[in-house]
Amino acid sequence: MSLEIILDYVGVLLAGLLGCAALLRANGSADRWAFAVGMLLLAAERLCAGLAVQRADLPPEVFKWQVWRLHLVALLPAPWLAFSLTYARGNAREFLRKWRFGLLAAALLPPVVALALRQDLIISSHALGDSQTLLLRLGLAGTAMQLALLAAAILILANLEHTFRSAMGTVRWRVKFMLMGVAVIFLVRLFTTSQHLLFRSLDPRWDVLNAGALLVGMTLMVRSLLRTGRFHLDIHPSHSVLHGSMTVVLVGVYLLLVGVLARIVSTLGGDASFTLKSLIVLLLLVLLGILLQSDRLRMYLGRFVSRHFQRPEHDYRTVWRKFTEGTASRVEPAEYNRAVVKLVAEIFQSLSVSLWVVDERQEFLRLGASTSLDEHLVREIQPTATESAVILEQMRTHPAPADFEKEPGAWAGVLRRCHPDEFHKGGTRVCVPVMSGREVLALLVLGDRVGGTAFTLQDLDLMKSIGDQVASGLLNVRLSQRLLQAREHEAFQTMATFFVHDLKNAASTLNLMLQNLPDHFDDPEFRQDALRGVGKSVAHINHLISRLTQLRSELKITPVASDLNDLVRGILGSFAAEKEFVVEPRLEDLPALPLDRDQFGKVITNLVLNTREAGATRLTLSTRRAGAWAVLETADNGGGIPPEFLSRSLFRPFQSTKKNGLGIGMFQSKMIIEAHGGRISVESTVGQGTSFRIFLPLTPLT
């Protein structure tokens, strides 16, 4: 039994096992389904190739199995292109929606062409020299199949590159081997397909490369699954896949070089062991690629150069240029935070970097961005107000970077909980205060350093400098946001002025109609229509005017000692007659709160109305005490709020997901809550529901 047959059948077995395992654990995940279908198709394709080699002494059998193999090749582009668009991507549905026509074309065109022109897949065959190996001449349909596979391989490699570039920290560490495994398979496919197109023939001797690449790729995939213990990860790359991609450039150079190389070998009479040598070169290139992508190797090389050539550990000019270029154009807080943690992770070769941002009242720490923490874990480890105060006080009194790995203080314990180490041998964990004068703006936390090495004095000095630069950047972002809000308020006030003016004109017209009504009072039909229209219009206009004129840049309230539960019961009473919308109150005893009952009643009413208008059938409204705060919480079973709208637009004026919504209800509610010294938070999952939490201080009236 030849080497090629052994490689083919081992590949069939392993690919089939991987495909079946992924199929059993798909659970509706698009990337797992695509991976499972793709692996099973590769297994079937290698089976046909193995049978063709095994029956090499029977040309009709070889011809038959190679034709079936081309039919399977026609099915390969669609699932693997879908996998490259969805694997490890949190916004996979957006990519599938954007690429839906391309995926549809990849799924339908090659199989249809292969079936319709089956007789034109392979048009002739002849033996190579004195051997039994058959060289199969490709027809027009067979050439089209190879072109489709070549184009798909380029797109797949470009998508994999895009995913790899978008990953950082521990996420890149998790996905690296899976991406490399798939890339190896399709890099070799790109090479062998280019040879088939170059000579317009199927040379079975190239199949040993495809079989070897499949085994190497599956080895890397299994290594990835063993390393991470899970398949699904969330990366949010941009939609510009081909822009700036090295894949497209390298493919052009690659096709040129392999074409020249193959022509040279053919001109010189061929090389019987050329495919085996190519397989060895492939293995060496894969090994080189793994080494070049190793964070630990890059760190050791940097330290070797630093130690033996007597230069600083960091090239400060390069670091400063890279950091400035990476953050200068970021004006959105979330974008700036993500850019900071990504750059810090690369500079210090730390897989776990988090930026905890302090709110403007200097009361709470919230996660701005992280290379290792996801939102579900953050909900569990989020520091409380008391814990945040302890950490902030420590940072004010000790503003230098600090190793909190073995510190006994309470602040260090909170930081260790908020920044768990991923590898347990990742070296020390360091906290860097980001300060402007005595004000703490944020905390940079680094850990899980590649190789488990400790941070040096040079590292700590550079961290301090970067912390100062981040402080400047955060202040600029904060000022930019305030300027943007000021412009929004200005535009809003201008719009409201014109809106109110137009509405008053409409109201004057309607009042004139009412004055003329006595002249036509004897006409019952006119009288009925006019009264109905005038009453409805005036009520609607006055309602809009009332809401718009309340939206001032600063809201003045008149708080008095109030029973929050009593206020809630009074408002919910108006919804008691609803049959398709049930409100369930869960009210705990609370002390009297300083509330403006009229203004805060609008907040509760707005939350209930929004829930009902969002299609929810049940709302739970609860009150409780949490330390020095009274908490009012709502939870519904509605459709939820889209993440993009939730993070950017929920509390901005004139932003609404409702078709006829004005987009001022939540904006007004937030202003009223903040005027009471409170705050509001929201959590929402699309398709499951939304919960709001309002925190009000229990401060006694003075």
XYZ file of C-alpha atoms in Angstrom:
702
model
C 0.000 0.000 0.000
C 1.483 3.337 -1.087
C 2.105 6.365 1.117
C -0.627 8.306 -0.666
C -3.281 5.655 0.017
C -2.294 5.509 3.704
C -2.471 9.307 4.016
C -5.821 9.388 2.216
C -7.515 6.752 4.390
C -6.105 8.130 7.650
C -7.373 11.543 6.554
C -10.801 10.078 5.770
C -11.017 8.537 9.242
C -9.883 11.611 11.176
C -11.860 14.107 9.081
C -14.972 11.966 9.463
C -14.522 11.792 13.232
C -13.972 15.558 13.509
C -16.969 16.270 11.292
C -19.280 13.939 13.219
C -18.100 15.314 16.571
C -18.775 18.881 15.426
C -22.160 17.823 14.024
C -23.239 16.269 17.332
C -22.319 19.449 19.225
C -23.509 21.998 16.661
C -26.415 23.306 18.807
C -27.537 25.706 16.093
C -24.110 27.341 15.847
C -23.395 28.426 12.266
C -19.627 27.985 12.534
C -19.953 24.441 13.918
C -22.432 23.425 11.226
C -20.165 24.824 8.522
C -17.121 23.121 10.056
C -18.935 19.773 10.327
C -20.209 19.831 6.741
C -16.821 20.984 5.444
C -14.911 18.216 7.252
C -17.344 15.520 6.081
C -17.001 16.741 2.484
C -13.201 16.662 2.796
C -13.426 13.114 4.156
C -15.605 12.044 1.217
C -13.307 13.782 -1.269
C -10.217 12.050 0.145
C -12.080 8.723 0.022
C -12.676 9.169 -3.713
C -9.031 10.158 -4.209
C -7.841 7.100 -2.268
C -10.074 4.743 -4.252
C -8.807 6.269 -7.504
C -5.193 5.612 -6.478
C -6.007 2.114 -5.234
C -7.635 1.247 -8.606
C -4.807 2.772 -10.644
C -4.549 -0.410 -12.737
C -8.155 0.024 -13.950
C -8.436 3.291 -15.954
C -12.284 3.284 -16.072
C -12.402 3.034 -12.260
C -9.867 5.852 -11.893
C -11.918 7.961 -14.295
C -15.139 7.260 -12.347
C -13.746 8.090 -8.905
C -12.026 11.255 -10.126
C -15.300 12.474 -11.633
C -17.067 11.866 -8.322
C -14.233 13.670 -6.579
C -14.758 16.735 -8.789
C -18.449 16.721 -7.822
C -17.405 16.840 -4.154
C -14.862 19.582 -4.902
C -17.781 21.615 -6.286
C -19.465 21.402 -2.862
C -16.414 22.480 -0.820
C -16.437 26.315 -1.279
C -19.796 27.080 0.403
C -19.342 25.489 3.882
C -15.723 26.565 4.266
C -16.459 30.103 3.129
C -19.306 30.184 5.682
C -16.917 28.858 8.351
C -14.348 31.556 7.590
C -17.089 34.200 7.945
C -18.482 32.910 11.256
C -15.722 31.229 13.276
C -14.944 33.121 16.507
C -16.939 36.147 15.318
C -19.436 37.707 17.696
C -21.060 39.559 14.771
C -21.237 36.477 12.521
C -24.841 37.127 11.503
C -23.879 40.505 10.068
C -21.215 38.866 7.896
C -23.595 36.120 6.770
C -26.170 38.745 5.835
C -23.600 40.803 3.931
C -22.200 37.763 2.096
C -25.543 36.010 1.534
C -25.436 36.335 -2.264
C -21.819 35.183 -2.448
C -22.583 32.180 -0.249
C -25.631 31.358 -2.349
C -23.537 31.516 -5.520
C -20.822 29.325 -3.954
C -23.430 26.779 -2.886
C -25.334 26.581 -6.191
C -23.166 27.492 -9.184
C -20.319 24.913 -8.936
C -22.609 21.896 -8.232
C -25.049 22.937 -10.965
C -22.233 23.343 -13.500
C -20.719 19.998 -12.457
C -24.044 18.187 -12.879
C -25.079 19.944 -16.085
C -21.690 19.444 -17.769
C -20.742 16.144 -16.183
C -19.356 14.780 -19.465
C -17.059 17.799 -19.753
C -15.396 17.452 -16.338
C -12.658 15.116 -17.618
C -12.305 14.690 -21.367
C -9.331 12.332 -21.757
C -6.559 10.468 -19.948
C -3.135 9.021 -20.659
C -0.455 7.218 -18.663
C 2.609 9.046 -17.364
C 5.619 7.298 -18.868
C 5.828 3.619 -17.965
C 3.883 4.011 -14.713
C 0.236 3.195 -14.067
C -0.450 6.790 -13.001
C -3.082 8.411 -15.212
C -2.933 12.072 -16.158
C -6.530 13.259 -16.609
C -7.209 16.077 -19.048
C -9.696 18.636 -17.671
C -12.590 19.820 -19.759
C -14.290 23.196 -19.537
C -16.437 22.150 -16.551
C -13.454 20.600 -14.748
C -11.447 23.785 -15.247
C -14.393 25.797 -13.894
C -14.435 23.610 -10.758
C -10.754 24.293 -10.169
C -11.249 28.034 -10.699
C -14.122 28.045 -8.196
C -11.982 26.233 -5.627
C -9.084 28.639 -6.236
C -11.309 31.709 -5.757
C -12.894 30.187 -2.648
C -9.467 29.392 -1.180
C -8.387 33.026 -1.626
C -11.550 34.358 0.070
C -11.290 31.807 2.885
C -7.654 32.707 3.569
C -8.477 36.438 3.496
C -11.297 35.935 6.022
C -9.095 33.825 8.300
C -6.404 36.500 8.166
C -8.995 39.152 9.053
C -10.195 37.151 12.062
C -6.622 36.595 13.253
C -5.767 40.294 12.937
C -8.894 41.290 14.881
C -8.139 38.907 17.767
C -5.879 39.970 20.606
C -4.572 38.706 23.916
C -5.954 35.410 25.154
C -8.521 35.297 22.343
C -5.743 35.209 19.720
C -3.995 32.567 21.816
C -7.163 30.439 21.677
C -7.969 30.741 17.959
C -4.432 30.676 16.553
C -4.096 26.947 15.875
C -7.636 26.515 14.507
C -7.076 29.320 12.005
C -3.651 27.943 11.069
C -5.084 24.445 10.590
C -7.734 25.587 8.111
C -5.204 27.907 6.450
C -2.758 25.027 5.870
C -5.444 22.978 4.113
C -6.437 25.785 1.767
C -2.930 27.110 1.166
C -1.984 23.701 -0.188
C -5.270 23.503 -2.101
C -4.394 26.841 -3.633
C -1.003 25.452 -4.724
C -2.284 22.150 -6.144
C -5.279 23.801 -7.804
C -2.972 26.300 -9.475
C -0.986 23.371 -10.892
C -4.147 21.720 -12.207
C -5.145 24.986 -13.890
C -1.651 25.618 -15.201
C -1.529 22.296 -17.062
C -5.344 21.889 -17.403
C -5.044 18.368 -16.064
C -5.439 16.362 -12.863
C -2.067 14.938 -11.864
C -2.715 12.390 -9.069
C 0.843 12.850 -7.824
C -0.194 16.204 -6.316
C -2.792 14.463 -4.147
C -0.162 13.410 -1.630
C 0.204 17.114 -0.796
C -3.551 17.523 -0.272
C -3.658 14.417 1.923
C -0.653 15.531 3.962
C -2.044 19.055 4.354
C -5.341 17.647 5.626
C -3.540 15.618 8.314
C -1.348 18.565 9.349
C -4.354 20.904 9.407
C -6.443 18.520 11.508
C -3.541 18.102 13.946
C -3.488 21.872 14.455
C -7.294 21.958 14.832
C -7.236 19.264 17.508
C -4.431 21.178 19.248
C -6.650 24.277 19.246
C -9.654 22.417 20.693
C -7.512 20.790 23.394
C -5.988 24.159 24.260
C -9.246 26.102 24.587
C -11.758 23.412 25.553
C -14.442 25.209 23.540
C -15.302 26.057 19.940
C -17.231 29.332 20.142
C -15.466 32.647 20.783
C -16.483 36.264 20.189
C -14.389 38.586 18.043
C -15.885 41.666 16.384
C -13.876 42.398 13.231
C -14.800 45.168 10.830
C -16.540 44.433 7.538
C -13.628 45.471 5.278
C -12.195 41.993 4.728
C -10.069 42.474 1.613
C -8.930 46.019 2.384
C -5.357 45.878 3.675
C -5.276 42.077 3.433
C -1.882 40.538 2.775
C -3.566 37.384 1.456
C -4.530 38.917 -1.889
C -1.011 40.308 -2.454
C 0.731 37.105 -1.437
C -1.557 34.945 -3.561
C -0.584 36.896 -6.673
C 3.137 36.476 -5.968
C 2.569 32.859 -4.952
C 0.756 31.877 -8.143
C 3.499 33.475 -10.226
C 6.301 31.677 -8.391
C 4.687 28.223 -8.353
C 3.849 28.536 -12.027
C 7.463 29.358 -12.874
C 8.726 26.567 -10.583
C 6.435 23.969 -12.127
C 7.419 25.011 -15.650
C 11.118 24.723 -14.784
C 10.646 21.239 -13.333
C 8.618 20.193 -16.375
C 11.198 21.613 -18.808
C 14.047 19.797 -17.072
C 12.278 16.496 -17.494
C 10.384 16.315 -14.201
C 11.372 15.093 -10.796
C 9.895 11.827 -9.562
C 10.212 12.859 -5.930
C 9.026 16.436 -6.450
C 5.699 15.900 -4.641
C 7.413 14.257 -1.652
C 9.874 17.131 -1.462
C 6.953 19.548 -1.662
C 5.290 17.760 1.259
C 8.464 18.077 3.350
C 8.704 21.771 2.434
C 5.056 22.161 3.474
C 5.716 20.644 6.904
C 8.742 22.893 7.393
C 6.746 25.976 6.376
C 3.938 25.087 8.802
C 6.489 24.632 11.594
C 8.077 27.975 10.702
C 4.643 29.640 10.719
C 3.870 28.235 14.173
C 7.199 29.486 15.502
C 6.744 32.939 13.969
C 3.291 33.237 15.577
C 4.594 32.173 18.993
C 4.369 35.037 21.489
C 6.921 33.302 23.687
C 9.484 32.986 20.873
C 9.103 36.652 19.950
C 9.607 37.612 23.590
C 12.738 35.446 23.919
C 14.169 36.915 20.710
C 13.541 40.427 21.996
C 15.226 39.643 25.295
C 18.178 37.994 23.510
C 18.742 41.076 21.361
C 18.361 43.339 24.391
C 20.809 41.298 26.484
C 23.538 40.686 23.910
C 23.435 43.947 22.001
C 23.130 46.124 25.116
C 20.091 48.151 24.239
C 16.904 48.964 26.217
C 14.166 46.346 26.386
C 11.830 48.661 24.491
C 12.370 50.812 21.433
C 10.720 53.870 22.947
C 10.430 55.836 19.719
C 8.685 52.909 18.039
C 6.432 52.341 21.065
C 5.466 56.004 21.226
C 4.812 56.278 17.501
C 2.769 53.074 17.498
C 0.756 54.103 20.560
C 0.078 57.599 19.231
C -0.955 56.368 15.787
C -3.177 53.691 17.316
C -5.121 56.034 19.618
C -5.023 59.505 18.043
C -8.069 59.027 15.808
C -10.255 57.319 18.434
C -12.947 59.696 19.679
C -15.549 57.173 20.843
C -14.831 55.949 24.415
C -15.326 52.258 23.573
C -13.038 52.452 20.517
C -10.343 54.297 22.458
C -10.476 51.791 25.324
C -10.178 48.814 22.963
C -7.248 50.412 21.147
C -5.442 51.040 24.458
C -5.709 47.466 25.774
C -4.706 46.012 22.406
C -1.600 48.213 22.155
C -0.590 47.640 25.789
C -0.977 43.876 25.311
C 1.324 43.984 22.280
C 3.918 46.260 23.890
C 4.300 44.230 27.092
C 3.481 40.805 25.579
C 0.714 40.383 28.122
C -2.244 38.223 27.124
C -4.600 39.654 29.765
C -4.967 43.438 29.801
C -8.005 45.276 31.180
C -8.875 48.963 31.411
C -11.232 49.821 34.287
C -12.681 53.313 33.841
C -13.801 55.483 36.780
C -17.117 57.305 36.476
C -17.066 61.097 36.619
C -18.380 61.095 40.202
C -15.373 59.030 41.298
C -17.665 56.381 42.787
C -17.579 53.295 40.559
C -15.205 51.294 38.400
C -16.601 49.806 35.206
C -14.813 47.742 32.588
C -13.875 49.832 29.565
C -12.186 47.085 27.531
C -10.305 43.837 28.050
C -8.383 41.246 26.060
C -9.513 38.419 28.340
C -12.748 39.236 30.213
C -16.165 38.766 28.611
C -19.356 40.551 29.635
C -20.826 37.520 31.438
C -17.784 37.224 33.714
C -17.713 40.985 34.286
C -21.216 40.880 35.788
C -19.949 38.473 38.439
C -16.704 40.281 39.309
C -17.857 43.909 38.977
C -16.548 45.794 42.053
C -19.130 47.406 44.317
C -19.116 51.072 45.300
C -17.336 50.264 48.576
C -14.706 48.127 46.841
C -14.203 50.799 44.191
C -13.673 53.427 46.886
C -10.987 51.275 48.564
C -9.118 50.816 45.274
C -9.361 54.490 44.295
C -8.068 55.642 47.680
C -5.081 53.300 47.337
C -4.337 54.673 43.863
C -4.504 58.273 45.069
C -2.042 57.634 47.878
C 0.237 55.347 45.797
C 0.062 56.538 42.170
C 2.942 54.355 40.892
C 2.434 51.006 39.085
C 2.013 48.280 41.725
C 2.327 44.499 41.753
C -0.829 43.275 43.521
C -0.097 39.553 43.105
C 0.804 38.940 46.755
C -0.294 42.192 48.417
C -2.277 41.585 51.642
C -4.474 44.704 51.394
C -8.194 44.625 50.651
C -7.666 46.627 47.451
C -5.315 43.955 46.101
C -7.818 41.204 46.869
C -10.512 43.028 44.906
C -8.167 43.489 41.935
C -7.185 39.811 41.992
C -10.860 38.890 41.851
C -11.550 41.386 39.070
C -8.574 40.227 37.001
C -8.292 36.423 37.331
C -5.122 34.893 35.921
C -5.756 32.624 32.952
C -2.677 30.422 33.153
C -1.671 30.498 36.870
C 1.961 30.677 35.693
C 1.659 33.918 33.807
C 3.965 35.892 36.081
C 2.927 38.862 38.171
C -0.164 41.024 37.836
C 0.345 44.784 37.814
C -2.043 47.705 38.306
C -1.201 51.047 36.651
C -3.158 54.112 37.871
C -4.243 56.411 35.047
C -4.346 59.803 36.733
C -4.778 63.485 36.022
C -3.457 65.332 39.055
C -5.189 63.764 42.057
C -8.094 62.438 40.003
C -8.037 58.753 39.084
C -9.455 58.375 35.578
C -8.889 54.651 35.066
C -6.836 51.594 36.021
C -4.736 49.539 33.626
C -4.352 45.953 34.834
C -1.823 43.623 33.177
C -1.241 39.905 33.704
C -0.637 36.518 32.074
C 2.614 37.615 30.496
C 3.989 35.353 27.796
C 6.461 32.925 29.332
C 5.441 33.855 32.870
C 8.262 36.413 33.211
C 8.063 39.207 35.755
C 7.778 42.861 34.780
C 11.093 44.729 35.044
C 11.799 48.268 36.234
C 12.001 49.379 32.608
C 8.567 47.877 32.032
C 7.117 49.680 35.050
C 8.623 53.009 33.962
C 7.152 52.615 30.505
C 3.776 51.647 32.032
C 3.793 54.877 34.048
C 4.489 56.919 30.915
C 1.800 55.101 28.961
C -0.606 55.635 31.874
C 0.006 59.390 31.655
C -0.602 59.282 27.907
C -3.809 57.288 28.404
C -4.975 59.865 30.973
C -4.494 62.619 28.408
C -6.362 60.571 25.826
C -9.256 59.814 28.188
C -9.608 63.508 29.029
C -9.663 64.358 25.322
C -12.287 61.686 24.670
C -14.338 62.909 27.626
C -14.148 66.512 26.402
C -15.066 65.386 22.880
C -18.124 63.591 24.235
C -19.156 66.649 26.257
C -18.742 68.843 23.180
C -20.821 66.391 21.169
C -23.525 66.368 23.837
C -23.481 70.169 23.979
C -23.966 70.317 20.235
C -26.749 67.757 20.463
C -28.457 69.846 23.153
C -28.049 72.975 21.079
C -29.471 71.297 17.993
C -32.210 69.807 20.117
C -33.159 73.156 21.614
C -33.222 74.726 18.159
C -35.367 71.929 16.792
C -37.674 72.077 19.785
C -38.103 75.825 19.302
C -39.202 75.437 15.694
C -41.288 72.415 16.564
C -43.161 74.247 19.298
C -43.643 77.253 17.023
C -45.165 75.088 14.297
C -47.369 73.296 16.779
C -48.616 76.586 18.206
C -49.533 77.720 14.706
C -51.446 74.491 14.189
C -53.185 74.982 17.524
C -54.188 78.526 16.501
C -55.695 77.179 13.295
C -57.684 74.605 15.202
C -58.892 77.215 17.681
C -60.087 79.330 14.769
C -62.034 76.319 13.542
C -63.658 76.012 16.928
C -64.636 79.677 16.785
C -66.308 79.164 13.407
C -68.110 76.064 14.560
C -71.273 77.960 15.700
C -71.886 79.073 12.094
C -72.253 75.421 11.054
C -73.642 74.108 14.275
C -76.879 73.013 12.626
C -75.020 70.520 10.413
C -74.772 67.397 12.649
C -72.191 65.627 10.485
C -69.865 68.643 10.356
C -70.322 69.265 14.034
C -69.463 65.684 14.981
C -66.389 65.453 12.738
C -65.085 68.880 13.690
C -65.426 68.333 17.407
C -63.750 64.947 17.220
C -60.864 66.208 15.065
C -60.323 69.401 17.025
C -60.349 67.688 20.385
C -57.961 64.968 19.296
C -55.545 67.366 17.589
C -55.435 69.834 20.445
C -54.825 67.076 22.981
C -52.020 65.617 20.860
C -50.409 69.007 20.240
C -50.518 69.990 23.882
C -49.003 66.640 24.837
C -46.068 67.121 22.457
C -45.517 70.702 23.550
C -45.531 69.637 27.184
C -42.939 66.902 26.623
C -40.632 68.983 24.443
C -40.600 72.053 26.675
C -39.544 69.905 29.646
C -36.277 68.859 27.967
C -33.920 71.545 29.247
C -30.163 71.109 29.620
C -30.615 71.236 33.395
C -33.754 69.881 35.047
C -34.923 71.505 38.264
C -36.815 69.322 40.728
C -38.629 69.896 44.009
C -38.010 66.809 46.157
C -40.120 66.007 49.204
C -40.132 63.018 51.556
C -41.982 60.345 49.598
C -42.883 56.680 49.779
C -41.492 55.153 46.567
C -43.699 52.069 46.917
C -46.804 54.239 47.253
C -45.816 56.130 44.091
C -45.319 52.847 42.221
C -48.702 51.466 43.337
C -50.471 54.621 42.217
C -48.973 54.474 38.729
C -49.531 50.743 38.296
C -53.181 51.198 39.201
C -53.841 52.752 35.786
C -52.622 49.537 34.125
C -54.696 47.182 36.273
C -57.408 46.782 33.616
C -54.933 45.544 30.993
C -55.588 41.905 30.036
C -52.748 41.231 27.595
C -50.136 43.042 29.669
C -49.543 41.914 33.269
C -47.497 43.935 35.761
C -46.282 42.058 38.839
C -45.106 44.337 41.696
C -42.587 43.033 44.247
C -42.157 45.848 46.722
C -39.982 45.676 49.829
C -40.183 48.143 52.712
C -38.146 51.303 52.123
C -37.574 54.472 54.129
C -38.858 57.796 52.839
C -36.921 59.133 49.845
C -36.407 62.718 48.667
C -38.435 62.586 45.430
C -40.174 64.977 43.102
C -43.286 62.817 42.772
C -44.488 64.373 39.508
C -41.137 64.122 37.747
C -40.162 60.670 39.025
C -43.650 59.392 38.292
C -42.927 60.171 34.632
C -39.882 57.886 34.806
C -41.925 54.936 36.088
C -44.730 55.593 33.608
C -42.259 55.800 30.719
C -40.635 52.474 31.660
C -43.999 50.708 31.859
C -45.268 52.214 28.592
C -42.039 51.373 26.761
C -42.304 47.783 27.952
C -45.890 47.448 26.755
C -45.167 49.109 23.396
C -42.167 46.789 22.886
C -44.519 43.802 22.767
C -43.884 42.395 26.245
C -46.720 40.543 27.955
C -45.304 40.514 31.487
C -43.384 43.075 33.534
C -41.935 42.542 37.000
C -41.398 45.785 38.920
C -39.539 45.485 42.222
C -38.054 47.754 44.868
C -35.394 46.925 47.430
C -32.640 48.427 49.501
C -28.939 47.961 48.610
C -26.663 49.621 51.137
C -27.061 53.388 50.910
C -29.263 53.102 47.825
C -32.884 52.370 47.038
C -33.181 50.245 43.903
C -36.142 50.192 41.533
C -35.858 47.391 38.985
C -37.982 46.352 36.012
C -37.665 43.093 34.065
C -39.778 42.179 31.032
C -40.097 39.388 28.470
C -40.092 41.637 25.407
C -37.943 41.531 22.303
C -34.928 43.236 23.879
C -32.809 46.154 22.651
C -30.197 45.742 19.869
C -26.652 45.963 21.366
C -25.564 48.781 19.027
C -28.568 50.933 19.940
C -28.158 50.079 23.630
C -24.530 51.211 23.779
C -24.777 54.309 21.582
C -28.293 55.721 21.337
C -30.648 54.630 24.126
C -30.289 57.773 26.254
C -29.779 60.266 23.420
C -32.590 62.570 22.219
C -34.461 61.723 19.010
C -33.133 58.145 18.979
C -35.852 55.483 18.988
C -36.394 51.904 17.805
C -40.155 52.466 17.630
C -41.634 53.463 14.281
C -43.589 56.420 15.681
C -41.402 57.120 18.710
C -39.988 60.580 19.402
C -36.914 59.210 21.158
C -37.120 61.581 24.123
C -38.622 59.346 26.830
C -35.414 57.649 28.013
C -33.448 60.873 27.534
C -35.884 62.690 29.815
C -35.946 59.797 32.318
C -32.158 59.798 32.633
C -32.162 63.559 33.253
C -34.788 63.195 36.006
C -32.908 60.325 37.691
C -29.592 62.209 37.632
C -31.318 65.312 38.991
C -32.273 63.146 42.003
C -28.608 62.163 42.455
C -29.221 58.668 41.100
C -28.167 56.606 38.123
C -29.735 54.118 35.721
C -28.322 50.938 34.199
C -29.766 48.558 31.631
C -29.176 44.970 30.552
C -30.863 43.510 27.500
C -30.739 40.337 25.423
C -32.396 40.366 22.013
C -35.271 37.908 21.983
C -35.346 37.470 25.783
C -36.109 40.819 27.389
C -34.752 43.911 29.108
C -34.147 44.934 32.703
C -33.617 48.471 34.019
C -32.134 49.306 37.428
C -32.560 52.742 38.962
C -30.407 53.589 41.995
C -31.615 56.434 44.233
C -29.646 57.702 47.249
C -31.196 57.261 50.694
C -29.762 60.624 51.731
C -32.075 62.341 54.259
C -33.528 65.711 53.311
C -31.698 68.745 54.716
